[in-house]
Coordinates of N, CA and C in Angstrom, one line a residue:
Q1 N -23.1 21.1 -10.3 CA -22.4 19.9 -10.1 C -22.0 19.6 -8.6
K2 N -22.0 20.7 -7.9 CA -21.4 20.6 -6.5 C -22.2 19.7 -5.6
E3 N -23.4 19.4 -5.9 CA -24.2 18.4 -5.1 C -24.0 17.0 -5.5
R4 N -23.4 16.8 -6.6 CA -23.3 15.4 -7.2 C -22.4 14.5 -6.4
V5 N -22.8 13.3 -6.1 CA -22.0 12.3 -5.4 C -22.0 11.0 -6.2
V6 N -20.8 10.5 -6.5 CA -20.7 9.3 -7.2 C -20.1 8.3 -6.2
T7 N -20.8 7.2 -6.0 CA -20.5 6.2 -4.9 C -19.3 5.3 -5.4
E8 N -18.7 4.6 -4.5 CA -17.7 3.7 -4.8 C -18.3 2.5 -5.7
E9 N -19.5 2.2 -5.4 CA -20.2 1.1 -6.1 C -20.3 1.5 -7.6
E10 N -20.6 2.8 -7.8 CA -20.8 3.2 -9.2 C -19.4 3.1 -10.0
W11 N -18.3 3.5 -9.3 CA -17.0 3.4 -9.9 C -16.7 1.9 -10.2
L12 N -17.0 1.0 -9.3 CA -16.7 -0.4 -9.5 C -17.5 -0.9 -10.6
Q13 N -18.7 -0.4 -10.7 CA -19.6 -0.9 -11.8 C -19.1 -0.5 -13.2
K14 N -18.5 0.7 -13.2 CA -17.9 1.2 -14.5 C -16.9 0.2 -15.0
W15 N -16.0 -0.3 -14.1 CA -15.0 -1.2 -14.4 C -15.6 -2.6 -14.8
E16 N -16.6 -3.0 -14.0 CA -17.2 -4.3 -14.3 C -17.9 -4.3 -15.7
T17 N -18.5 -3.2 -16.0 CA -19.3 -3.2 -17.3 C -18.5 -2.6 -18.5
G18 N -17.2 -2.3 -18.2 CA -16.4 -1.8 -19.3 C -16.6 -0.4 -19.7
K19 N -17.3 0.4 -18.8 CA -17.6 1.8 -19.2 C -16.4 2.7 -18.7
T20 N -15.3 2.4 -19.3 CA -14.0 3.1 -18.9 C -13.4 3.9 -20.1
G21 N -14.3 4.7 -20.7 CA -13.8 5.5 -21.8 C -12.7 6.5 -21.4
F22 N -12.5 6.7 -20.1 CA -11.4 7.5 -19.6 C -10.1 6.9 -19.8
H23 N -10.1 5.6 -19.9 CA -8.7 4.9 -20.0 C -8.1 5.1 -21.3
K24 N -6.8 5.5 -21.3 CA -6.1 5.7 -22.6 C -5.1 4.6 -22.8
E25 N -5.5 3.7 -23.8 CA -4.7 2.5 -24.0 C -3.3 2.9 -24.5
Q26 N -3.1 4.0 -25.2 CA -1.8 4.3 -25.7 C -1.0 5.2 -24.8
G27 N -1.5 5.4 -23.6 CA -0.8 6.4 -22.7 C -1.3 7.8 -23.0
H28 N -1.0 8.7 -22.1 CA -1.5 10.1 -22.2 C -0.5 11.0 -22.9
P29 N -0.9 11.6 -24.0 CA 0.0 12.5 -24.8 C 0.6 13.6 -24.0
L30 N -0.2 14.1 -23.0 CA 0.3 15.3 -22.3 C 1.4 14.9 -21.3
L31 N 1.4 13.6 -20.8 CA 2.5 13.1 -19.9 C 3.7 12.9 -20.8
Q32 N 3.5 12.3 -21.9 CA 4.7 12.1 -22.8 C 5.3 13.4 -23.2
K33 N 4.5 14.4 -23.4 CA 5.0 15.7 -23.9 C 5.7 16.4 -22.8
Y34 N 5.2 16.3 -21.5 CA 5.7 17.1 -20.4 C 6.4 16.3 -19.4
L35 N 6.9 15.1 -19.8 CA 7.6 14.2 -18.8 C 8.7 15.0 -18.1
D36 N 9.5 15.7 -19.0 CA 10.7 16.4 -18.4 C 10.3 17.4 -17.4
V37 N 9.1 18.0 -17.4 CA 8.7 18.9 -16.4 C 8.4 18.2 -15.1
L38 N 7.9 17.0 -15.2 CA 7.6 16.2 -14.0 C 9.0 15.7 -13.4
L39 N 9.8 15.2 -14.3 CA 11.1 14.6 -13.7 C 12.1 15.7 -13.3
N40 N 12.1 16.9 -14.0 CA 12.9 18.0 -13.6 C 14.4 17.6 -13.5
G41 N 14.8 16.7 -14.5 CA 16.3 16.3 -14.5 C 16.6 15.3 -13.4
R42 N 15.6 14.7 -12.7 CA 15.9 13.8 -11.7 C 15.7 12.4 -12.1
S43 N 16.4 11.4 -11.5 CA 16.2 10.0 -11.8 C 15.8 9.3 -10.5
G44 N 15.2 8.1 -10.7 CA 14.9 7.3 -9.5 C 13.9 7.9 -8.6
L45 N 12.9 8.5 -9.1 CA 11.9 9.2 -8.3 C 10.8 8.2 -7.8
R46 N 10.1 8.6 -6.7 CA 8.9 8.0 -6.3 C 7.7 8.8 -6.9
I47 N 6.9 8.2 -7.7 CA 5.8 8.9 -8.4 C 4.5 8.3 -8.1
F48 N 3.6 9.2 -7.7 CA 2.2 8.7 -7.3 C 1.2 8.9 -8.4
F49 N 0.4 7.9 -8.6 CA -0.8 7.9 -9.5 C -2.1 7.8 -8.6
P50 N -2.7 8.9 -8.2 CA -3.9 8.8 -7.5 C -5.1 8.3 -8.4
L51 N -5.9 7.5 -7.9 CA -7.1 6.9 -8.7 C -6.5 6.4 -10.0
C52 N -5.6 5.5 -10.0 CA -4.7 5.1 -11.1 C -5.4 4.3 -12.2
G53 N -6.5 3.6 -11.8 CA -7.1 2.7 -12.8 C -6.0 1.7 -13.3
K54 N -5.9 1.5 -14.6 CA -4.9 0.6 -15.1 C -4.0 1.4 -16.1
A55 N -3.7 2.6 -15.6 CA -2.9 3.6 -16.5 C -1.6 2.9 -17.0
V56 N -1.4 2.9 -18.3 CA -0.3 2.2 -18.9 C 1.0 2.9 -18.5
E57 N 0.9 4.2 -18.2 CA 2.2 5.0 -17.9 C 2.9 4.5 -16.7
M58 N 2.2 3.7 -15.8 CA 2.8 3.3 -14.6 C 4.0 2.3 -14.9
K59 N 3.8 1.4 -15.9 CA 4.9 0.5 -16.4 C 5.9 1.4 -17.1
W60 N 5.5 2.3 -17.9 CA 6.4 3.1 -18.7 C 7.4 3.8 -17.7
L61 N 6.9 4.4 -16.7 CA 7.8 5.1 -15.7 C 8.6 4.2 -14.9
A62 N 8.0 3.0 -14.5 CA 8.8 2.0 -13.8 C 10.0 1.5 -14.6
D63 N 9.7 1.3 -15.9 CA 10.8 0.8 -16.8 C 11.9 1.8 -16.9
M64 N 11.6 3.1 -16.7 CA 12.7 4.1 -16.7 C 13.5 4.2 -15.4
G65 N 13.1 3.4 -14.4 CA 13.9 3.3 -13.2 C 13.2 4.1 -12.0
H66 N 12.0 4.5 -12.2 CA 11.3 5.2 -11.2 C 10.4 4.2 -10.4
R67 N 10.1 4.5 -9.1 CA 9.2 3.7 -8.3 C 7.8 4.3 -8.3
V68 N 6.9 3.5 -8.7 CA 5.5 4.0 -8.9 C 4.6 3.4 -7.9
V69 N 3.8 4.3 -7.3 CA 2.7 3.9 -6.4 C 1.4 4.4 -6.9
G70 N 0.4 3.5 -6.8 CA -0.9 4.0 -7.3 C -2.0 3.6 -6.2
A71 N -3.1 4.3 -6.3 CA -4.2 4.0 -5.4 C -5.5 3.9 -6.3
E72 N -6.3 2.9 -6.1 CA -7.5 2.6 -6.9 C -8.4 1.7 -6.1
I73 N -9.7 2.1 -6.2 CA -10.8 1.3 -5.5 C -11.1 0.0 -6.2
S74 N -10.8 -0.1 -7.5 CA -11.2 -1.3 -8.3 C -10.0 -2.3 -8.4
E75 N -10.2 -3.4 -7.7 CA -9.2 -4.5 -7.8 C -9.1 -5.0 -9.2
Q76 N -10.3 -5.1 -9.9 CA -10.3 -5.5 -11.3 C -9.3 -4.7 -12.2
A77 N -9.4 -3.4 -12.0 CA -8.6 -2.4 -12.7 C -7.1 -2.8 -12.5
L78 N -6.7 -3.0 -11.2 CA -5.3 -3.2 -10.9 C -4.8 -4.6 -11.4
K79 N -5.7 -5.6 -11.3 CA -5.3 -6.9 -11.9 C -5.2 -6.8 -13.4
E80 N -6.1 -6.1 -14.0 CA -6.0 -5.9 -15.5 C -4.7 -5.2 -15.9
F81 N -4.3 -4.2 -15.1 CA -3.0 -3.6 -15.4 C -1.9 -4.6 -15.4
F82 N -1.7 -5.4 -14.4 CA -0.6 -6.3 -14.3 C -0.7 -7.4 -15.4
T83 N -1.8 -7.9 -15.6 CA -1.9 -9.0 -16.6 C -1.8 -8.4 -18.0
E84 N -2.4 -7.3 -18.3 CA -2.3 -6.7 -19.7 C -0.9 -6.2 -20.0
R85 N -0.1 -5.8 -19.0 CA 1.2 -5.3 -19.2 C 2.2 -6.4 -19.1
G86 N 1.7 -7.6 -18.7 CA 2.6 -8.8 -18.6 C 3.6 -8.7 -17.4
V87 N 3.2 -8.0 -16.3 CA 4.0 -7.8 -15.1 C 3.5 -8.8 -14.0
P88 N 4.4 -9.7 -13.6 CA 4.1 -10.6 -12.5 C 4.0 -9.8 -11.2
Y89 N 3.0 -10.2 -10.3 CA 2.8 -9.5 -9.1 C 2.4 -10.4 -8.0
R90 N 2.5 -9.8 -6.8 CA 2.0 -10.5 -5.6 C 1.0 -9.7 -4.8
E91 N 0.2 -10.2 -4.0 CA -0.7 -9.5 -3.2 C -0.4 -9.6 -1.7
E92 N -0.6 -8.6 -1.0 CA -0.5 -8.7 0.5 C -1.4 -7.7 1.1
P93 N -1.9 -8.0 2.3 CA -2.7 -7.0 3.1 C -2.0 -5.7 3.4
V94 N -2.7 -4.7 3.7 CA -2.0 -3.4 4.1 C -2.3 -3.2 5.6
P95 N -1.2 -3.2 6.4 CA -1.4 -3.0 7.8 C -2.0 -1.7 8.1
G96 N -3.0 -1.7 8.9 CA -3.6 -0.5 9.3 C -4.9 0.0 8.5
I97 N -5.1 -0.8 7.4 CA -6.3 -0.5 6.6 C -7.1 -1.8 6.4
S98 N -8.2 -1.8 7.1 CA -9.0 -3.0 7.1 C -9.5 -3.3 5.7
G99 N -9.3 -4.5 5.2 CA -9.8 -5.0 3.9 C -9.0 -4.5 2.7
A100 N -8.0 -3.7 2.9 CA -7.2 -3.2 1.8 C -6.2 -4.2 1.4
K101 N -5.7 -4.1 0.2 CA -4.6 -5.0 -0.2 C -3.7 -4.2 -1.1
M102 N -2.4 -4.6 -1.1 CA -1.5 -4.0 -2.0 C -1.1 -5.1 -3.1
L103 N -1.2 -4.7 -4.4 CA -0.7 -5.5 -5.4 C 0.7 -4.9 -5.9
Q104 N 1.7 -5.7 -5.8 CA 3.0 -5.2 -6.0 C 3.7 -6.1 -7.1
S105 N 4.4 -5.4 -8.0 CA 5.2 -6.1 -9.0 C 6.3 -6.9 -8.3
M106 N 6.7 -8.1 -8.8 CA 7.7 -8.9 -8.2 C 9.0 -8.2 -8.0
S107 N 9.3 -7.3 -8.9 CA 10.5 -6.5 -8.8 C 10.4 -5.4 -7.8
G108 N 9.2 -5.1 -7.3 CA 9.0 -4.2 -6.2 C 8.9 -2.7 -6.6
N109 N 9.0 -2.4 -8.0 CA 9.0 -1.1 -8.4 C 7.6 -0.5 -8.7
I110 N 6.6 -1.3 -8.7 CA 5.2 -0.8 -8.8 C 4.4 -1.4 -7.7
S111 N 3.8 -0.5 -6.8 CA 3.0 -0.9 -5.7 C 1.6 -0.2 -5.8
L112 N 0.6 -1.0 -6.0 CA -0.7 -0.4 -6.2 C -1.6 -0.8 -5.1
Y113 N -2.2 0.2 -4.4 CA -3.1 0.0 -3.2 C -4.5 -0.1 -3.6
C114 N -5.2 -1.1 -3.3 CA -6.6 -1.3 -3.6 C -7.4 -0.9 -2.3
C115 N -7.8 0.3 -2.3 CA -8.6 0.9 -1.1 C -9.1 2.2 -1.5
S116 N -9.8 2.8 -0.6 CA -10.2 4.3 -0.7 C -8.9 5.1 -0.6
I117 N -8.7 6.1 -1.5 CA -7.5 6.9 -1.4 C -7.5 7.6 -0.1
Y118 N -8.7 7.9 0.5 CA -8.7 8.6 1.8 C -8.2 7.8 3.0
D119 N -8.0 6.5 2.8 CA -7.4 5.6 3.8 C -5.9 5.7 3.8
L120 N -5.4 6.3 2.8 CA -3.9 6.4 2.7 C -3.4 7.6 3.5
S121 N -2.1 7.5 3.9 CA -1.4 8.6 4.6 C 0.1 8.4 4.3
S122 N 0.9 9.5 4.6 CA 2.3 9.3 4.3 C 2.9 8.3 5.2
A123 N 2.3 8.0 6.4 CA 2.8 6.9 7.2 C 2.7 5.5 6.5
I124 N 1.7 5.4 5.6 CA 1.5 4.1 5.0 C 2.3 4.1 3.6
V125 N 2.2 5.1 2.8 CA 2.8 5.1 1.5 C 4.0 6.0 1.3
G126 N 4.4 6.7 2.4 CA 5.6 7.5 2.2 C 5.3 8.8 1.5
K127 N 6.3 9.6 1.1 CA 6.1 10.8 0.3 C 6.6 10.6 -1.1
F128 N 6.2 11.6 -2.0 CA 6.5 11.4 -3.4 C 7.2 12.6 -4.0
D129 N 8.1 12.3 -5.0 CA 8.8 13.3 -5.7 C 8.0 13.8 -6.9
G130 N 7.0 13.1 -7.3 CA 6.2 13.5 -8.4 C 4.8 12.9 -8.3
V131 N 3.9 13.6 -8.9 CA 2.5 13.2 -8.9 C 2.0 13.4 -10.4
W132 N 1.3 12.3 -10.9 CA 0.6 12.4 -12.2 C -0.9 12.3 -11.9
D133 N -1.6 13.4 -11.9 CA -3.0 13.4 -11.5 C -3.8 13.6 -12.8
R134 N -4.1 12.5 -13.4 CA -5.0 12.7 -14.6 C -6.2 11.9 -14.3
G135 N -7.3 12.6 -14.2 CA -8.6 11.9 -14.0 C -8.9 11.7 -12.5
A136 N -8.1 12.2 -11.6 CA -8.3 12.0 -10.1 C -9.1 13.2 -9.5
L137 N -8.5 14.4 -9.5 CA -9.2 15.5 -9.0 C -10.5 15.7 -9.7
V138 N -10.6 15.4 -11.0 CA -11.8 15.6 -11.7 C -12.8 14.5 -11.5
A139 N -12.4 13.5 -10.8 CA -13.3 12.3 -10.5 C -13.8 12.4 -9.0
V140 N -13.1 12.9 -8.1 CA -13.5 13.0 -6.7 C -14.8 13.8 -6.7
N141 N -15.7 13.5 -5.8 CA -16.9 14.3 -5.6 C -16.6 15.7 -5.2
P142 N -17.2 16.7 -5.8 CA -16.9 18.0 -5.5 C -16.9 18.4 -4.0
C143 N -17.7 17.7 -3.2 CA -17.8 18.0 -1.8 C -16.5 17.5 -1.1
D144 N -15.7 16.6 -1.8 CA -14.5 16.0 -1.2 C -13.2 16.6 -1.7
R145 N -13.4 17.7 -2.5 CA -12.1 18.2 -3.1 C -11.1 18.7 -2.1
Q146 N -11.6 19.4 -1.1 CA -10.7 20.0 -0.1 C -9.9 18.9 0.7
R147 N -10.7 17.8 1.0 CA -10.1 16.7 1.7 C -9.0 16.0 0.8
Y148 N -9.4 15.9 -0.5 CA -8.5 15.3 -1.5 C -7.2 16.1 -1.6
A149 N -7.3 17.4 -1.7 CA -6.2 18.3 -1.9 C -5.3 18.3 -0.7
S150 N -5.9 18.3 0.5 CA -5.1 18.3 1.7 C -4.3 17.0 1.8
L151 N -4.9 15.9 1.4 CA -4.2 14.6 1.4 C -3.1 14.6 0.4
M152 N -3.3 15.1 -0.8 CA -2.2 15.2 -1.8 C -1.1 16.0 -1.3
I153 N -1.4 17.2 -0.7 CA -0.3 18.0 -0.2 C 0.5 17.3 0.8
S154 N -0.2 16.5 1.7 CA 0.5 15.8 2.8 C 1.4 14.7 2.2
L155 N 1.2 14.3 1.0 CA 2.0 13.2 0.4 C 3.2 13.7 -0.5
M156 N 3.2 15.0 -0.7 CA 4.3 15.6 -1.5 C 5.5 16.0 -0.8
E157 N 6.7 15.6 -1.3 CA 7.9 16.1 -0.9 C 8.0 17.6 -1.2
K158 N 8.8 18.3 -0.5 CA 8.9 19.8 -0.7 C 9.4 20.1 -2.1
S159 N 10.2 19.2 -2.7 CA 10.8 19.4 -4.0 C 10.0 18.8 -5.1
S160 N 8.8 18.3 -4.8 CA 8.1 17.5 -5.8 C 7.5 18.4 -6.9
S161 N 7.2 17.7 -8.0 CA 6.4 18.3 -9.2 C 5.1 17.5 -9.3
Y162 N 4.0 18.3 -9.4 CA 2.7 17.7 -9.4 C 2.1 18.2 -10.7
L163 N 1.9 17.2 -11.6 CA 1.3 17.5 -12.9 C -0.2 17.1 -12.7
L164 N -1.1 18.1 -13.0 CA -2.5 18.0 -12.7 C -3.3 18.3 -14.1
V165 N -4.1 17.3 -14.4 CA -4.9 17.5 -15.6 C -6.4 17.7 -15.2
T166 N -7.0 18.8 -15.6 CA -8.4 19.0 -15.3 C -9.1 19.1 -16.7
V167 N -10.4 19.2 -16.6 CA -11.1 19.2 -17.9 C -12.0 20.5 -17.9
S168 N -12.2 21.0 -19.1 CA -13.0 22.2 -19.2 C -14.1 22.0 -20.2
Y169 N -15.4 22.2 -19.8 CA -16.5 22.1 -20.7 C -17.7 22.9 -20.0
D170 N -18.8 22.9 -20.7 CA -20.0 23.7 -20.1 C -20.6 22.7 -19.0
P171 N -20.4 23.0 -17.7 CA -20.9 22.2 -16.7 C -22.5 22.1 -16.6
N172 N -23.1 23.0 -17.3 CA -24.6 23.0 -17.3 C -25.1 21.9 -18.2
K173 N -24.3 21.4 -19.0 CA -24.7 20.4 -20.0 C -24.3 18.9 -19.6
H174 N -23.5 18.8 -18.6 CA -23.1 17.4 -18.2 C -22.9 17.4 -16.7
K175 N -23.5 16.4 -16.1 CA -23.4 16.4 -14.6 C -22.1 15.9 -14.0
G176 N -21.3 15.2 -14.8 CA -20.0 14.7 -14.3 C -20.3 13.3 -13.7
P177 N -19.2 12.6 -13.5 CA -17.8 12.9 -13.7 C -17.4 12.7 -15.2
P178 N -16.3 13.2 -15.7 CA -15.4 14.0 -14.9 C -16.0 15.4 -14.6
F179 N -15.7 16.0 -13.5 CA -16.2 17.2 -13.1 C -15.4 18.4 -13.6
Y180 N -16.1 19.5 -13.9 CA -15.4 20.7 -14.3 C -14.8 21.3 -13.1
V181 N -13.5 21.6 -13.1 CA -12.8 22.3 -12.0 C -12.1 23.5 -12.6
P182 N -12.6 24.7 -12.3 CA -12.1 25.9 -12.8 C -10.7 26.2 -12.1
E183 N -9.9 27.0 -12.8 CA -8.6 27.4 -12.3 C -8.7 28.1 -11.0
T184 N -9.8 28.9 -10.8 CA -10.0 29.6 -9.5 C -10.0 28.6 -8.3
E185 N -10.7 27.5 -8.6 CA -10.8 26.4 -7.5 C -9.5 25.8 -7.3
I186 N -8.7 25.5 -8.3 CA -7.3 24.9 -8.1 C -6.5 25.9 -7.3
K187 N -6.6 27.2 -7.5 CA -5.9 28.1 -6.8 C -6.3 28.1 -5.3
S188 N -7.6 28.0 -5.1 CA -8.1 28.0 -3.7 C -7.7 26.7 -3.0
L189 N -7.6 25.6 -3.7 CA -7.2 24.3 -3.1 C -5.7 24.2 -2.8
F190 N -4.9 24.7 -3.8 CA -3.5 24.4 -3.7 C -2.6 25.7 -3.6
G191 N -3.3 26.9 -3.8 CA -2.5 28.1 -4.0 C -1.8 28.6 -2.8
K192 N -2.2 28.3 -1.6 CA -1.5 28.8 -0.4 C -0.1 28.2 -0.3
L193 N 0.1 27.0 -0.8 CA 1.4 26.3 -0.6 C 2.1 26.1 -1.9
C194 N 1.4 26.2 -3.0 CA 2.0 25.8 -4.4 C 1.9 27.0 -5.3
E195 N 3.0 27.0 -6.2 CA 3.0 27.9 -7.3 C 2.3 27.1 -8.4
I196 N 1.3 27.7 -9.1 CA 0.5 27.0 -10.1 C 0.7 27.6 -11.4
K197 N 1.0 26.8 -12.4 CA 1.2 27.3 -13.7 C 0.4 26.4 -14.7
C198 N -0.3 27.1 -15.6 CA -1.0 26.3 -16.7 C 0.0 26.1 -17.8
L199 N 0.2 24.8 -18.2 CA 1.1 24.5 -19.3 C 0.5 24.4 -20.6
E200 N -0.8 23.9 -20.7 CA -1.4 23.7 -22.0 C -2.9 23.4 -21.8
K201 N -3.7 23.9 -22.8 CA -5.1 23.5 -22.9 C -5.2 22.7 -24.2
A202 N -5.6 21.5 -24.2 CA -5.6 20.6 -25.3 C -7.0 20.2 -25.6
N203 N -7.3 20.3 -26.9 CA -8.7 19.8 -27.3 C -8.8 18.3 -27.2
D204 N -9.7 17.8 -26.5 CA -9.9 16.3 -26.3 C -11.3 15.9 -26.7
F205 N -12.0 16.7 -27.5 CA -13.4 16.5 -27.8 C -13.5 15.2 -28.7
S206 N -14.5 14.4 -28.4 CA -14.7 13.1 -29.1 C -16.2 12.8 -29.2
D207 N -16.5 11.8 -29.9 CA -17.9 11.4 -30.0 C -18.6 11.1 -28.7
R208 N -17.8 10.6 -27.7 CA -18.3 10.4 -26.4 C -18.8 11.7 -25.7
H209 N -18.1 12.7 -25.9 CA -18.4 14.0 -25.4 C -19.7 14.6 -26.1
R210 N -19.7 14.3 -27.4 CA -20.9 14.8 -28.2 C -22.2 14.1 -27.6
E211 N -22.0 12.8 -27.3 CA -23.2 12.1 -26.8 C -23.6 12.6 -25.4
W212 N -22.7 13.2 -24.7 CA -23.0 13.8 -23.4 C -23.8 15.2 -23.6
G213 N -23.8 15.6 -24.9 CA -24.5 16.9 -25.2 C -23.5 18.1 -25.2
L214 N -22.2 17.8 -25.2 CA -21.3 18.9 -25.1 C -20.8 19.3 -26.6
D215 N -20.4 20.6 -26.7 CA -19.9 21.0 -28.0 C -18.4 21.3 -27.9
Y216 N -17.8 21.3 -26.7 CA -16.3 21.3 -26.6 C -15.9 20.6 -25.3
F217 N -14.7 20.2 -25.3 CA -14.1 19.5 -24.2 C -12.6 19.6 -24.2
L218 N -12.1 20.3 -23.2 CA -10.6 20.6 -23.2 C -10.0 19.8 -22.0
E219 N -8.8 19.4 -22.2 CA -8.0 19.0 -21.0 C -7.0 20.1 -20.7
V220 N -6.9 20.5 -19.5 CA -6.1 21.6 -19.0 C -5.0 21.0 -18.1
L221 N -3.7 21.3 -18.5 CA -2.6 20.7 -17.7 C -1.9 21.8 -16.9
Y222 N -1.8 21.6 -15.6 CA -1.1 22.5 -14.7 C 0.2 21.8 -14.1
I223 N 1.1 22.6 -13.8 CA 2.2 22.1 -12.9 C 2.1 22.8 -11.6
L224 N 2.1 22.1 -10.5 CA 2.1 22.6 -9.1 C 3.4 22.4 -8.5
K225 N 4.0 23.4 -7.9 CA 5.3 23.2 -7.2 C 5.2 23.9 -5.8
F226 N 5.7 23.3 -4.8 CA 5.7 23.9 -3.5 C 6.5 25.2 -3.5
V227 N 6.0 26.2 -2.9 CA 6.7 27.5 -2.8 C 7.6 27.4 -1.6
A228 N 8.9 27.5 -1.7 CA 9.8 27.3 -0.6 C 9.7 28.4 0.4

């Protein structure tokens, strides 16, 4: 899989043609189950959703009093998020990123950046107390993983909690995305600065995965915390 490159156009096309089997309309059960681990007893957090799509949990967390920031290349996905959740929003350009725009809820507690995630920096979006990475690390091209991990580390506050979902399957049977990311690679990407703990391996096998030629498909949830 390491040579595989998925272009921005291919991702945009998935949204345009409705090939978004990765979207969970009911929210993600692992986030619901481990929300306390992400929040760690804290309220009013800034929480980042990398490659957010139209994740329903963004409204869920905003309604709890947190401030949510997302990054997504598909403007369609972001607009669908606001319209489907019934959240009024405004659009504005992003200073310093040509062609980018930010779609923000009128109440200001949800800010979604429509641009390449690699165009973002802490100077533009600030730093975060929590990260929900479901479908992001496993979607970035394998050749970009180091760049992605470095960006994410630069966006994390030292006290932050980073919930990371990866997927496990036989990578010889499916070219990705989502890409198989073994625990050894997570340790090499984040292990120098973060303590990494596996919280759960959940069976997520479905007909879609059977069509890919797979006979098992697991979601693997990790918590990453900066080592002080």
